[in-house]
């Protein structure tokens, strides 16, 4: 597992960037004292200060740099990547955060190509297991086997969501026909009116957890429709073949962030949590524990709930602050379990399990590309993540193994390695995969999500025009912010 303080073995460049800039760090930072807003003369001068070194921030900085602008990327964490992160299980480097890419995620696929990172298909041969509403079945293909009646109703429900999503403009969901009605209810309320069978409702709740890391009773239905619209429909969100879980990156998605940071070199400053942004008619002054920067513009890529922890002068408009108060991050814990071999394949199973009997799940086969080992990757999402985040790690591990053994047998109780990331407790991310607006948030406060506040521009996957919540969306948002801010310089 990477060391949070020093950066990881897999991020040598990020660490170099931090150390390089450490030389210029103020005495206040060394003594641990709170850095006060520095006078202009001692601040590092840039054209644009980018807050956050996730895919959005690194993309924006790279684009501005390539256009000849002077940038700094200020990252609170001791590593780059944000909601993507490298880990290690049974000697393999794995993604502890974002990992899959699917068709339509063209910006991420293009970045992978540019950076020389190969993709390979998610293993999906054999039978999936579905255990919903007391019916435990092994089935093949993308359509969950819920029984004839529920399968038909499930298809109908998906069709209705697709039809509504098609009417939702991704950048302005609050302008959709029926926006007020759709935003006045949770997904759970909508399901109560649109799905009659318990199995259909349970399946939908599990899918909402799996794609938004939140409970159906916590999220606005308009937010779900907008999320689906950004992905070109609900089906691409939940599918492996032809969907967002179709392919993986050889060596992990996190490495693309590391490679972008490598290109940016000392312009990426780690351990530089932005505490304050003050703006005036000429520019922005950005204060961090690692010193102060003066720029003409700032691009803030942290998700709204995290961006709200920064002190702004003058204070943000009420609309923006109200939005930040209504965009909680989903709750998620990601787990990798490694075995001597992928023994479930010998039973004709694909490794995919969706169950309402377990709290851990869904899980997928994640066996290494090279070598004979087997591994599974899975999640505690939404309520289960909330319930398990503060429990001892050993209890979580025991729970995961017990849940896996329920379907794969005793062999599941003897892994060779285990790794996890409790995103919900990560101090600088506080959750994932994405921010999940409750009812009323988008229609009342949505326009503040992207509207710049003076010289402060907002980016990050939450602001993307496509694939909101995904790495691809983060890249798109970074490209957009760089284009807009670049045009103002
Ligand atoms: C467990 C998990 C699984 C996922 N799976 C997938 C997947 O398979 N495929 C996919 O496409 N997406 C997936 N995602 C989502 C994807 O990882 C995110 O959408 C994407 O990485 C977001 O990038 P971003 O740059 O917008 O934000 P972030 O990555 O959150 O970057 C924001 C950065 O800002 C920093 N920051 C916050 N506050 C401050 C501050 N005050 N000062 C300085 N820096 C600050 C943070 O540390 C962070 O590095 C997953 C996410 C998680 C957590």
Short mmCIF file of C-alpha atoms and ligand atoms in Angstrom, two decimals:
data_model
loop_
_atom_site.label_atom_id
_atom_site.label_comp_id
_atom_site.label_asym_id
_atom_site.label_seq_id
_atom_site.Cartn_x
_atom_site.Cartn_y
_atom_site.Cartn_z
CA UNK A 1 0.00 0.00 0.00
CA UNK A 2 1.47 3.39 -0.91
CA UNK A 3 2.75 5.56 1.91
CA UNK A 4 0.44 8.58 2.22
CA UNK A 5 3.17 10.85 3.52
CA UNK A 6 5.94 10.18 1.04
CA UNK A 7 4.01 9.21 -2.08
CA UNK A 8 4.15 5.62 -3.30
CA UNK A 9 6.74 3.43 -4.92
CA UNK A 10 4.60 3.75 -8.01
CA UNK A 11 4.70 7.52 -8.02
CA UNK A 12 8.39 8.38 -8.01
CA UNK A 13 7.82 11.48 -10.07
CA UNK A 14 5.15 12.88 -7.81
CA UNK A 15 7.48 12.43 -4.91
CA UNK A 16 10.28 14.15 -6.79
CA UNK A 17 7.93 17.00 -7.58
CA UNK A 18 7.12 17.36 -3.91
CA UNK A 19 10.72 17.20 -2.81
CA UNK A 20 11.81 19.61 -5.52
CA UNK A 21 9.35 22.19 -4.35
CA UNK A 22 10.05 21.43 -0.74
CA UNK A 23 13.18 23.50 -1.13
CA UNK A 24 11.05 26.55 -1.77
CA UNK A 25 8.70 25.84 1.13
CA UNK A 26 8.38 28.51 3.78
CA UNK A 27 9.69 28.23 7.31
CA UNK A 28 6.08 28.26 8.49
CA UNK A 29 5.43 24.99 6.69
CA UNK A 30 8.57 23.43 8.16
CA UNK A 31 7.60 24.45 11.68
CA UNK A 32 4.07 23.18 11.06
CA UNK A 33 2.60 26.64 11.72
CA UNK A 34 -0.55 27.64 9.84
CA UNK A 35 0.53 29.59 6.76
CA UNK A 36 -1.02 33.06 6.73
CA UNK A 37 -1.96 34.62 3.37
CA UNK A 38 1.42 35.68 2.03
CA UNK A 39 2.03 39.19 0.74
CA UNK A 40 2.02 39.32 -3.06
CA UNK A 41 5.78 39.75 -3.28
CA UNK A 42 6.55 36.38 -1.65
CA UNK A 43 3.89 34.37 -3.51
CA UNK A 44 4.92 32.21 -6.46
CA UNK A 45 3.53 33.83 -9.62
CA UNK A 46 1.56 31.73 -12.12
CA UNK A 47 -1.09 32.30 -14.75
CA UNK A 48 -3.41 29.65 -13.31
CA UNK A 49 -3.46 27.86 -9.96
CA UNK A 50 -5.18 24.49 -10.24
CA UNK A 51 -6.54 22.96 -7.04
CA UNK A 52 -6.38 19.15 -6.98
CA UNK A 53 -4.16 16.66 -8.82
CA UNK A 54 -6.81 14.17 -9.87
CA UNK A 55 -7.49 13.54 -13.56
CA UNK A 56 -9.40 16.83 -13.89
CA UNK A 57 -6.68 19.02 -12.41
CA UNK A 58 -3.80 17.29 -14.17
CA UNK A 59 -5.62 17.44 -17.52
CA UNK A 60 -6.39 21.15 -17.11
CA UNK A 61 -2.81 21.95 -16.10
CA UNK A 62 -1.33 19.94 -18.96
CA UNK A 63 -3.55 21.66 -21.51
CA UNK A 64 -2.73 25.13 -20.18
CA UNK A 65 0.97 24.34 -20.02
CA UNK A 66 0.89 23.09 -23.61
CA UNK A 67 -0.72 26.40 -24.57
CA UNK A 68 2.30 28.18 -23.08
CA UNK A 69 0.77 29.16 -19.73
CA UNK A 70 2.47 29.00 -16.37
CA UNK A 71 0.56 26.71 -14.02
CA UNK A 72 0.79 25.15 -10.60
CA UNK A 73 -1.23 22.17 -9.41
CA UNK A 74 -1.75 22.29 -5.66
CA UNK A 75 -2.60 18.88 -4.23
CA UNK A 76 -3.55 18.33 -0.60
CA UNK A 77 -2.56 14.67 -0.58
CA UNK A 78 0.95 13.20 -0.64
CA UNK A 79 0.23 11.63 -4.03
CA UNK A 80 -1.50 12.46 -7.30
CA UNK A 81 -4.56 10.65 -8.69
CA UNK A 82 -7.34 11.72 -6.30
CA UNK A 83 -10.11 9.12 -6.56
CA UNK A 84 -7.71 6.82 -8.43
CA UNK A 85 -4.91 5.26 -6.42
CA UNK A 86 -2.31 2.51 -6.70
CA UNK A 87 -2.26 -0.41 -4.32
CA UNK A 88 -0.58 -3.80 -4.21
CA UNK A 89 -2.08 -7.23 -3.73
CA UNK A 90 -0.13 -10.49 -4.00
CA UNK A 91 2.72 -8.61 -5.70
CA UNK A 92 0.44 -7.09 -8.37
CA UNK A 93 -0.13 -3.37 -8.71
CA UNK A 94 -3.90 -2.77 -8.59
CA UNK A 95 -6.32 0.15 -8.61
CA UNK A 96 -7.76 0.99 -5.21
CA UNK A 97 -9.96 3.62 -6.86
CA UNK A 98 -11.28 4.10 -10.42
CA UNK A 99 -10.26 1.26 -12.73
CA UNK A 100 -12.64 0.44 -15.61
CA UNK A 101 -13.13 2.11 -18.96
CA UNK A 102 -15.88 1.41 -21.45
CA UNK A 103 -16.90 2.30 -24.98
CA UNK A 104 -17.92 5.93 -25.31
CA UNK A 105 -15.34 7.01 -22.74
CA UNK A 106 -13.37 8.40 -25.60
CA UNK A 107 -11.29 10.97 -23.71
CA UNK A 108 -9.93 8.37 -21.29
CA UNK A 109 -9.27 5.89 -24.09
CA UNK A 110 -7.43 8.60 -26.02
CA UNK A 111 -5.35 9.50 -22.97
CA UNK A 112 -4.41 5.85 -22.45
CA UNK A 113 -3.33 5.62 -26.07
CA UNK A 114 -1.30 8.80 -25.83
CA UNK A 115 0.42 7.65 -22.64
CA UNK A 116 1.03 4.10 -23.90
CA UNK A 117 -1.19 2.33 -21.36
CA UNK A 118 -2.76 -0.84 -22.77
CA UNK A 119 -6.29 -2.03 -22.06
CA UNK A 120 -7.64 -5.57 -21.67
CA UNK A 121 -11.16 -6.98 -21.31
CA UNK A 122 -12.84 -7.57 -17.96
CA UNK A 123 -13.12 -11.35 -17.54
CA UNK A 124 -16.78 -12.24 -18.13
CA UNK A 125 -16.77 -15.88 -19.26
CA UNK A 126 -18.95 -18.40 -17.46
CA UNK A 127 -21.94 -17.85 -15.24
CA UNK A 128 -22.73 -14.85 -13.08
CA UNK A 129 -24.55 -15.35 -9.79
CA UNK A 130 -27.56 -13.34 -8.81
CA UNK A 131 -29.16 -13.79 -5.41
CA UNK A 132 -32.02 -11.34 -5.06
CA UNK A 133 -35.18 -11.63 -3.03
CA UNK A 134 -34.47 -15.22 -2.03
CA UNK A 135 -33.81 -16.45 -5.59
CA UNK A 136 -30.23 -17.65 -6.13
CA UNK A 137 -29.45 -18.33 -9.81
CA UNK A 138 -26.40 -18.71 -12.01
CA UNK A 139 -26.90 -17.14 -15.44
CA UNK A 140 -24.97 -16.01 -18.49
CA UNK A 141 -24.98 -12.63 -20.22
CA UNK A 142 -25.80 -9.06 -19.23
CA UNK A 143 -29.48 -9.43 -18.31
CA UNK A 144 -29.84 -10.37 -14.63
CA UNK A 145 -31.97 -13.52 -14.21
CA UNK A 146 -34.64 -12.30 -11.82
CA UNK A 147 -37.29 -14.81 -12.88
CA UNK A 148 -39.62 -14.30 -15.88
CA UNK A 149 -41.99 -11.77 -14.33
CA UNK A 150 -39.38 -9.63 -12.60
CA UNK A 151 -37.00 -9.79 -15.57
CA UNK A 152 -39.76 -8.36 -17.77
CA UNK A 153 -40.60 -5.66 -15.24
CA UNK A 154 -36.92 -4.87 -14.73
CA UNK A 155 -36.54 -4.34 -18.50
CA UNK A 156 -39.58 -2.05 -18.42
CA UNK A 157 -38.15 -0.01 -15.55
CA UNK A 158 -34.80 0.35 -17.31
CA UNK A 159 -36.68 1.41 -20.44
CA UNK A 160 -38.54 4.11 -18.49
CA UNK A 161 -35.31 5.43 -16.98
CA UNK A 162 -33.67 5.46 -20.42
CA UNK A 163 -36.64 7.39 -21.86
CA UNK A 164 -36.54 9.98 -19.07
CA UNK A 165 -32.75 10.26 -19.23
CA UNK A 166 -32.99 10.96 -22.96
CA UNK A 167 -34.93 14.14 -22.12
CA UNK A 168 -32.42 15.40 -19.55
CA UNK A 169 -29.77 17.85 -20.78
CA UNK A 170 -26.61 16.76 -18.95
CA UNK A 171 -25.31 20.28 -18.34
CA UNK A 172 -28.69 21.64 -17.23
CA UNK A 173 -30.82 18.82 -15.81
CA UNK A 174 -33.04 21.40 -14.07
CA UNK A 175 -34.34 22.51 -17.48
CA UNK A 176 -35.65 19.01 -18.35
CA UNK A 177 -39.39 18.57 -18.81
CA UNK A 178 -40.74 17.38 -15.45
CA UNK A 179 -37.47 18.41 -13.78
CA UNK A 180 -39.30 19.71 -10.70
CA UNK A 181 -41.29 16.51 -10.35
CA UNK A 182 -38.27 14.25 -10.89
CA UNK A 183 -36.17 16.26 -8.44
CA UNK A 184 -38.85 16.25 -5.76
CA UNK A 185 -38.46 12.51 -5.20
CA UNK A 186 -35.75 10.02 -4.33
CA UNK A 187 -35.00 7.07 -6.59
CA UNK A 188 -36.73 4.94 -3.94
CA UNK A 189 -39.94 7.00 -4.21
CA UNK A 190 -39.83 6.72 -8.00
CA UNK A 191 -39.34 2.93 -7.74
CA UNK A 192 -42.31 2.63 -5.40
CA UNK A 193 -44.47 4.14 -8.14
CA UNK A 194 -42.84 2.43 -11.12
CA UNK A 195 -41.84 -1.08 -9.98
CA UNK A 196 -44.45 -3.41 -8.55
CA UNK A 197 -42.36 -6.50 -7.78
CA UNK A 198 -40.04 -6.66 -4.76
CA UNK A 199 -37.34 -8.39 -6.84
CA UNK A 200 -37.30 -5.52 -9.35
CA UNK A 201 -37.05 -2.93 -6.58
CA UNK A 202 -34.31 -4.83 -4.76
CA UNK A 203 -32.33 -5.26 -7.97
CA UNK A 204 -32.63 -1.55 -8.75
CA UNK A 205 -31.50 -0.64 -5.22
CA UNK A 206 -28.43 -2.85 -5.64
CA UNK A 207 -27.66 -1.26 -9.00
CA UNK A 208 -28.02 2.27 -7.63
CA UNK A 209 -25.56 1.33 -4.90
CA UNK A 210 -23.22 -0.17 -7.47
CA UNK A 211 -23.19 2.83 -9.82
CA UNK A 212 -23.60 5.74 -7.38
CA UNK A 213 -22.34 4.33 -4.05
CA UNK A 214 -25.47 5.57 -2.34
CA UNK A 215 -28.85 4.31 -1.25
CA UNK A 216 -31.84 4.74 -3.55
CA UNK A 217 -33.56 6.56 -0.67
CA UNK A 218 -30.80 9.18 -0.51
CA UNK A 219 -30.52 10.37 -4.10
CA UNK A 220 -32.77 12.53 -6.27
CA UNK A 221 -34.34 10.70 -9.19
CA UNK A 222 -33.41 13.67 -11.42
CA UNK A 223 -29.77 13.13 -10.39
CA UNK A 224 -29.98 9.48 -11.49
CA UNK A 225 -31.57 10.48 -14.80
CA UNK A 226 -28.82 13.07 -15.38
CA UNK A 227 -26.17 10.51 -14.46
CA UNK A 228 -27.61 8.07 -16.98
CA UNK A 229 -27.92 10.83 -19.60
CA UNK A 230 -24.21 11.61 -19.17
CA UNK A 231 -23.39 7.97 -19.90
CA UNK A 232 -25.68 7.72 -22.92
CA UNK A 233 -28.24 5.69 -20.95
CA UNK A 234 -28.66 3.58 -17.81
CA UNK A 235 -27.61 0.32 -19.49
CA UNK A 236 -24.03 1.46 -20.21
CA UNK A 237 -23.65 2.22 -16.50
CA UNK A 238 -24.52 -1.30 -15.37
CA UNK A 239 -23.07 -3.42 -18.18
CA UNK A 240 -19.75 -5.18 -18.48
CA UNK A 241 -19.72 -6.02 -22.20
CA UNK A 242 -20.60 -2.82 -24.05
CA UNK A 243 -20.69 -0.84 -20.79
CA UNK A 244 -18.61 1.03 -18.25
CA UNK A 245 -17.07 -2.18 -16.82
CA UNK A 246 -15.88 -3.53 -20.19
CA UNK A 247 -12.13 -2.99 -20.00
CA UNK A 248 -9.27 -2.47 -17.56
CA UNK A 249 -5.86 -0.86 -17.80
CA UNK A 250 -2.76 -3.05 -17.82
CA UNK A 251 -0.95 -1.84 -14.69
CA UNK A 252 -3.89 0.26 -13.52
CA UNK A 253 -5.72 3.49 -14.30
CA UNK A 254 -3.85 5.42 -11.56
CA UNK A 255 -0.62 5.36 -13.62
CA UNK A 256 -2.06 7.83 -16.15
CA UNK A 257 -2.29 10.43 -13.38
CA UNK A 258 1.31 9.67 -12.42
CA UNK A 259 2.40 10.04 -16.05
CA UNK A 260 0.62 13.38 -16.43
CA UNK A 261 2.26 14.57 -13.21
CA UNK A 262 5.61 13.44 -14.58
CA UNK A 263 5.11 15.71 -17.59
CA UNK A 264 4.22 18.60 -15.30
CA UNK A 265 7.25 17.99 -13.05
CA UNK A 266 7.72 20.55 -10.27
CA UNK A 267 4.51 22.35 -11.27
CA UNK A 268 2.73 19.68 -9.19
CA UNK A 269 3.05 20.43 -5.49
CA UNK A 270 2.03 17.67 -3.08
CA UNK A 271 0.98 18.03 0.56
CA UNK A 272 -0.26 21.50 -0.40
CA UNK A 273 -3.81 21.59 0.91
CA UNK A 274 -5.40 24.81 -0.26
CA UNK A 275 -6.73 26.54 2.84
CA UNK A 276 -7.80 29.86 1.36
CA UNK A 277 -8.48 31.54 -1.97
CA UNK A 278 -8.78 35.31 -1.98
CA UNK A 279 -9.61 37.11 -5.20
CA UNK A 280 -9.46 40.73 -6.29
CA UNK A 281 -9.86 42.58 -9.57
CA UNK A 282 -6.45 41.44 -10.85
CA UNK A 283 -6.16 37.85 -9.71
CA UNK A 284 -6.31 35.15 -7.05
CA UNK A 285 -4.12 34.51 -4.01
CA UNK A 286 -4.05 30.86 -3.02
CA UNK A 287 -2.74 29.88 0.40
CA UNK A 288 -1.55 26.38 1.24
CA UNK A 289 0.51 24.72 3.94
CA UNK A 290 3.37 24.71 1.41
CA UNK A 291 3.34 28.42 0.64
CA UNK A 292 1.28 30.92 -1.33
CA UNK A 293 0.62 31.32 -5.05
CA UNK A 294 -0.62 34.31 -6.98
CA UNK A 295 -2.39 33.66 -10.27
CA UNK A 296 -4.76 35.34 -12.66
CA UNK A 297 -7.30 32.52 -12.32
CA UNK A 298 -7.91 29.46 -10.17
CA UNK A 299 -9.46 26.19 -11.33
CA UNK A 300 -10.87 24.21 -8.40
CA UNK A 301 -11.29 20.51 -9.23
CA UNK A 302 -12.09 19.12 -5.78
CA UNK A 303 -15.68 17.84 -5.59
CA UNK A 304 -18.10 20.48 -4.22
CA UNK A 305 -18.18 19.09 -0.66
CA UNK A 306 -14.37 19.21 -0.47
CA UNK A 307 -14.08 22.55 -2.28
CA UNK A 308 -16.41 23.95 0.39
CA UNK A 309 -13.73 23.36 3.03
CA UNK A 310 -11.61 26.12 1.47
CA UNK A 311 -11.95 29.62 2.92
CA UNK A 312 -13.00 32.06 0.17
CA UNK A 313 -12.61 35.84 0.23
CA UNK A 314 -14.97 37.36 -0.67
CA UNK A 315 -17.33 34.63 0.52
CA UNK A 316 -18.89 32.46 -2.19
CA UNK A 317 -22.37 33.41 -3.37
CA UNK A 318 -25.18 31.79 -1.41
CA UNK A 319 -26.10 29.69 -4.47
CA UNK A 320 -22.68 28.06 -4.65
CA UNK A 321 -22.47 27.52 -0.92
CA UNK A 322 -25.97 26.03 -0.93
CA UNK A 323 -24.94 23.66 -3.70
CA UNK A 324 -21.84 22.56 -1.77
CA UNK A 325 -24.02 21.76 1.23
CA UNK A 326 -26.18 19.51 -0.92
CA UNK A 327 -23.58 17.46 -2.83
CA UNK A 328 -22.40 14.72 -0.44
CA UNK A 329 -19.99 12.14 -1.78
CA UNK A 330 -21.20 8.55 -2.03
CA UNK A 331 -19.86 6.01 0.47
CA UNK A 332 -17.52 3.31 -0.77
CA UNK A 333 -14.91 0.80 0.36
CA UNK A 334 -13.02 -1.05 -2.36
CA UNK A 335 -11.50 -4.47 -1.67
CA UNK A 336 -9.12 -6.80 -3.54
CA UNK A 337 -8.81 -10.43 -2.41
CA UNK A 338 -6.10 -12.61 -3.95
CA UNK A 339 -6.09 -16.41 -4.12
CA UNK A 340 -3.56 -18.98 -5.28
CA UNK A 341 -5.71 -19.53 -8.38
CA UNK A 342 -9.09 -18.36 -9.75
CA UNK A 343 -10.88 -21.44 -8.42
CA UNK A 344 -14.36 -20.10 -9.28
CA UNK A 345 -13.48 -20.38 -12.97
CA UNK A 346 -13.10 -24.14 -12.43
CA UNK A 347 -16.75 -24.13 -11.28
CA UNK A 348 -17.75 -22.39 -14.52
CA UNK A 349 -18.33 -19.06 -12.75
CA UNK A 350 -17.38 -15.64 -14.10
CA UNK A 351 -16.71 -14.27 -10.62
CA UNK A 352 -19.53 -11.68 -10.82
CA UNK A 353 -21.91 -11.86 -7.88
CA UNK A 354 -24.85 -9.55 -7.17
CA UNK A 355 -26.62 -10.33 -3.93
CA UNK A 356 -28.95 -8.75 -1.38
CA UNK A 357 -27.93 -11.37 1.19
CA UNK A 358 -24.43 -9.96 1.53
CA UNK A 359 -23.27 -6.49 2.46
CA UNK A 360 -20.08 -6.86 0.44
CA UNK A 361 -20.66 -6.79 -3.31
CA UNK A 362 -20.93 -6.69 -6.21
CA UNK A 363 -17.63 -8.40 -6.90
CA UNK A 364 -15.83 -9.28 -10.12
CA UNK A 365 -12.97 -11.48 -11.26
CA UNK A 366 -9.81 -9.41 -11.24
CA UNK A 367 -7.24 -12.14 -11.76
CA UNK A 368 -3.83 -10.97 -12.85
CA UNK A 369 -3.18 -10.79 -16.57
CA UNK A 370 0.11 -12.62 -16.18
CA UNK A 371 0.74 -15.49 -13.74
CA UNK A 372 -1.70 -18.08 -12.48
CA UNK A 373 -3.09 -16.32 -9.42
CA UNK A 374 -6.74 -15.47 -8.96
CA UNK A 375 -8.25 -12.38 -7.49
CA UNK A 376 -11.58 -10.70 -6.90
CA UNK A 377 -12.38 -7.02 -6.67
CA UNK A 378 -15.51 -5.81 -4.94
CA UNK A 379 -17.18 -3.06 -3.01
CA UNK A 380 -19.09 -2.07 0.06
CA UNK A 381 -21.33 0.63 -1.45
CA UNK A 382 -23.78 3.09 0.09
CA UNK A 383 -25.30 1.88 3.39
CA UNK A 384 -22.93 -1.08 3.82
CA UNK A 385 -19.91 1.23 3.28
CA UNK A 386 -21.34 3.61 5.87
CA UNK A 387 -21.82 0.75 8.34
CA UNK A 388 -18.41 -0.85 7.77
CA UNK A 389 -16.13 2.19 7.34
CA UNK A 390 -15.42 2.70 11.03
CA UNK A 391 -15.18 -0.98 11.96
CA UNK A 392 -11.76 -2.62 12.55
CA UNK A 393 -10.04 -3.72 9.32
CA UNK A 394 -9.86 -7.34 10.56
CA UNK A 395 -13.66 -7.43 10.98
CA UNK A 396 -14.15 -6.08 7.45
CA UNK A 397 -11.78 -8.68 6.04
CA UNK A 398 -13.60 -11.49 7.86
CA UNK A 399 -16.94 -10.16 6.58
CA UNK A 400 -15.68 -10.03 2.96
CA UNK A 401 -14.36 -13.59 3.10
CA UNK A 402 -17.56 -14.87 4.70
CA UNK A 403 -19.68 -13.20 2.01
CA UNK A 404 -17.51 -14.57 -0.82
CA UNK A 405 -17.54 -18.07 0.73
CA UNK A 406 -21.34 -18.01 0.69
CA UNK A 407 -21.20 -18.36 -3.11
CA UNK A 408 -17.72 -19.70 -3.90
CA UNK A 409 -17.30 -22.17 -1.04
CA UNK A 410 -14.74 -22.77 1.72
CA UNK A 411 -11.76 -22.05 -0.57
CA UNK A 412 -12.74 -18.38 -0.40
CA UNK A 413 -11.78 -18.33 3.29
CA UNK A 414 -8.08 -18.85 2.50
CA UNK A 415 -6.83 -15.91 0.45
CA UNK A 416 -3.14 -15.29 -0.13
CA UNK A 417 -3.51 -11.51 0.18
CA UNK A 418 -6.05 -8.76 0.80
CA UNK A 419 -6.03 -4.99 0.18
CA UNK A 420 -8.67 -2.34 0.73
CA UNK A 421 -9.26 1.38 0.57
CA UNK A 422 -11.87 2.95 2.82
CA UNK A 423 -12.63 5.99 0.64
CA UNK A 424 -15.37 7.17 2.94
CA UNK A 425 -12.75 7.76 5.63
CA UNK A 426 -9.95 9.05 3.36
CA UNK A 427 -9.33 12.52 4.86
CA UNK A 428 -8.83 14.33 1.54
CA UNK A 429 -11.46 12.54 -0.56
CA UNK A 430 -14.16 11.61 1.97
CA UNK A 431 -15.94 9.20 -0.35
CA UNK A 432 -16.65 8.30 -3.95
CA UNK A 433 -17.34 7.47 -6.65
CA UNK A 434 -19.16 10.74 -7.13
CA UNK A 435 -21.27 13.41 -5.43
CA UNK A 436 -24.91 12.35 -5.06
CA UNK A 437 -27.46 15.19 -4.87
CA UNK A 438 -30.55 14.60 -2.74
CA UNK A 439 -34.00 15.80 -3.90
CA UNK A 440 -34.25 19.52 -4.49
CA UNK A 441 -30.53 20.16 -4.86
CA UNK A 442 -30.24 20.27 -8.65
CA UNK A 443 -33.36 22.31 -9.39
CA UNK A 444 -32.62 24.88 -6.68
CA UNK A 445 -28.83 25.06 -6.73
CA UNK A 446 -27.67 23.17 -9.84
CA UNK A 447 -26.65 26.19 -11.94
CA UNK A 448 -23.95 27.00 -9.35
CA UNK A 449 -22.16 23.72 -10.13
CA UNK A 450 -20.37 25.12 -13.17
CA UNK A 451 -20.86 28.89 -12.97
CA UNK A 452 -17.51 30.54 -12.26
CA UNK A 453 -17.30 32.84 -9.25
CA UNK A 454 -15.23 35.75 -10.46
CA UNK A 455 -11.79 34.34 -11.19
CA UNK A 456 -12.55 30.94 -9.72
CA UNK A 457 -13.60 28.25 -12.22
CA UNK A 458 -14.96 24.85 -11.22
CA UNK A 459 -13.97 21.53 -12.79
CA UNK A 460 -13.94 17.88 -11.69
CA UNK A 461 -15.98 14.91 -12.84
CA UNK A 462 -19.13 16.30 -11.20
CA UNK A 463 -19.11 19.14 -13.77
CA UNK A 464 -18.57 17.03 -16.89
CA UNK A 465 -20.74 17.19 -19.99
CA UNK A 466 -20.46 13.40 -20.39
CA UNK A 467 -19.59 10.48 -18.12
CA UNK A 468 -20.17 12.44 -14.93
CA UNK A 469 -18.68 10.51 -12.03
CA UNK A 470 -16.11 8.72 -14.17
CA UNK A 471 -12.45 9.32 -14.99
CA UNK A 472 -13.50 10.15 -18.53
CA UNK A 473 -15.76 12.91 -17.15
CA UNK A 474 -12.90 14.25 -15.03
CA UNK A 475 -10.71 14.52 -18.13
CA UNK A 476 -13.47 16.25 -20.09
CA UNK A 477 -14.02 18.74 -17.28
CA UNK A 478 -10.30 19.52 -17.13
CA UNK A 479 -10.15 20.07 -20.88
CA UNK A 480 -13.18 22.34 -20.73
CA UNK A 481 -11.85 24.44 -17.84
CA UNK A 482 -8.48 24.83 -19.57
CA UNK A 483 -10.20 25.96 -22.74
CA UNK A 484 -12.39 28.52 -20.97
CA UNK A 485 -9.67 29.90 -18.68
CA UNK A 486 -7.08 29.76 -21.48
CA UNK A 487 -9.40 31.93 -23.54
CA UNK A 488 -9.51 34.55 -20.80
CA UNK A 489 -5.75 34.89 -20.35
C1 LIG B 1 -13.65 3.10 -5.34
C2 LIG B 1 -13.85 3.88 -6.60
C3 LIG B 1 -14.04 3.20 -7.78
C4 LIG B 1 -14.24 3.90 -8.97
N1 LIG B 1 -14.34 3.21 -10.14
C5 LIG B 1 -14.31 3.87 -11.32
C6 LIG B 1 -14.12 3.17 -12.55
O1 LIG B 1 -14.00 1.94 -12.56
N2 LIG B 1 -14.06 3.90 -13.70
C7 LIG B 1 -14.14 5.26 -13.70
O2 LIG B 1 -14.06 5.88 -14.78
N3 LIG B 1 -14.30 5.95 -12.54
C8 LIG B 1 -14.35 5.29 -11.36
N4 LIG B 1 -14.41 5.98 -10.19
C9 LIG B 1 -14.60 7.44 -10.22
C10 LIG B 1 -13.32 8.16 -10.63
O3 LIG B 1 -12.24 7.67 -9.90
C11 LIG B 1 -13.52 9.66 -10.42
O4 LIG B 1 -14.65 10.09 -11.14
C12 LIG B 1 -12.35 10.51 -10.89
O5 LIG B 1 -11.12 9.96 -10.49
C13 LIG B 1 -12.53 11.93 -10.35
O6 LIG B 1 -11.46 12.75 -10.77
P1 LIG B 1 -11.45 14.30 -10.41
O7 LIG B 1 -10.16 14.84 -10.87
O8 LIG B 1 -12.70 14.94 -10.89
O9 LIG B 1 -11.56 14.37 -8.81
P2 LIG B 1 -10.56 13.77 -7.71
O10 LIG B 1 -9.90 12.56 -8.22
O11 LIG B 1 -11.35 13.65 -6.46
O12 LIG B 1 -9.47 14.89 -7.56
C14 LIG B 1 -9.63 15.99 -6.71
C15 LIG B 1 -8.32 16.20 -5.97
O13 LIG B 1 -8.43 17.37 -5.17
C16 LIG B 1 -7.69 17.16 -3.98
N5 LIG B 1 -8.15 18.13 -3.01
C17 LIG B 1 -9.31 18.16 -2.30
N6 LIG B 1 -9.35 19.27 -1.54
C18 LIG B 1 -8.20 19.96 -1.77
C19 LIG B 1 -7.66 21.18 -1.27
N7 LIG B 1 -8.32 21.93 -0.39
N8 LIG B 1 -6.46 21.57 -1.72
C20 LIG B 1 -5.77 20.84 -2.63
N9 LIG B 1 -6.22 19.67 -3.12
C21 LIG B 1 -7.43 19.24 -2.71
C22 LIG B 1 -7.98 15.70 -3.64
O14 LIG B 1 -7.00 15.17 -2.77
C23 LIG B 1 -7.95 15.06 -5.02
O15 LIG B 1 -6.66 14.60 -5.34
C24 LIG B 1 -14.23 5.31 -8.97
C25 LIG B 1 -14.02 6.01 -7.78
C26 LIG B 1 -13.83 5.30 -6.60
C27 LIG B 1 -13.57 6.05 -5.33
#
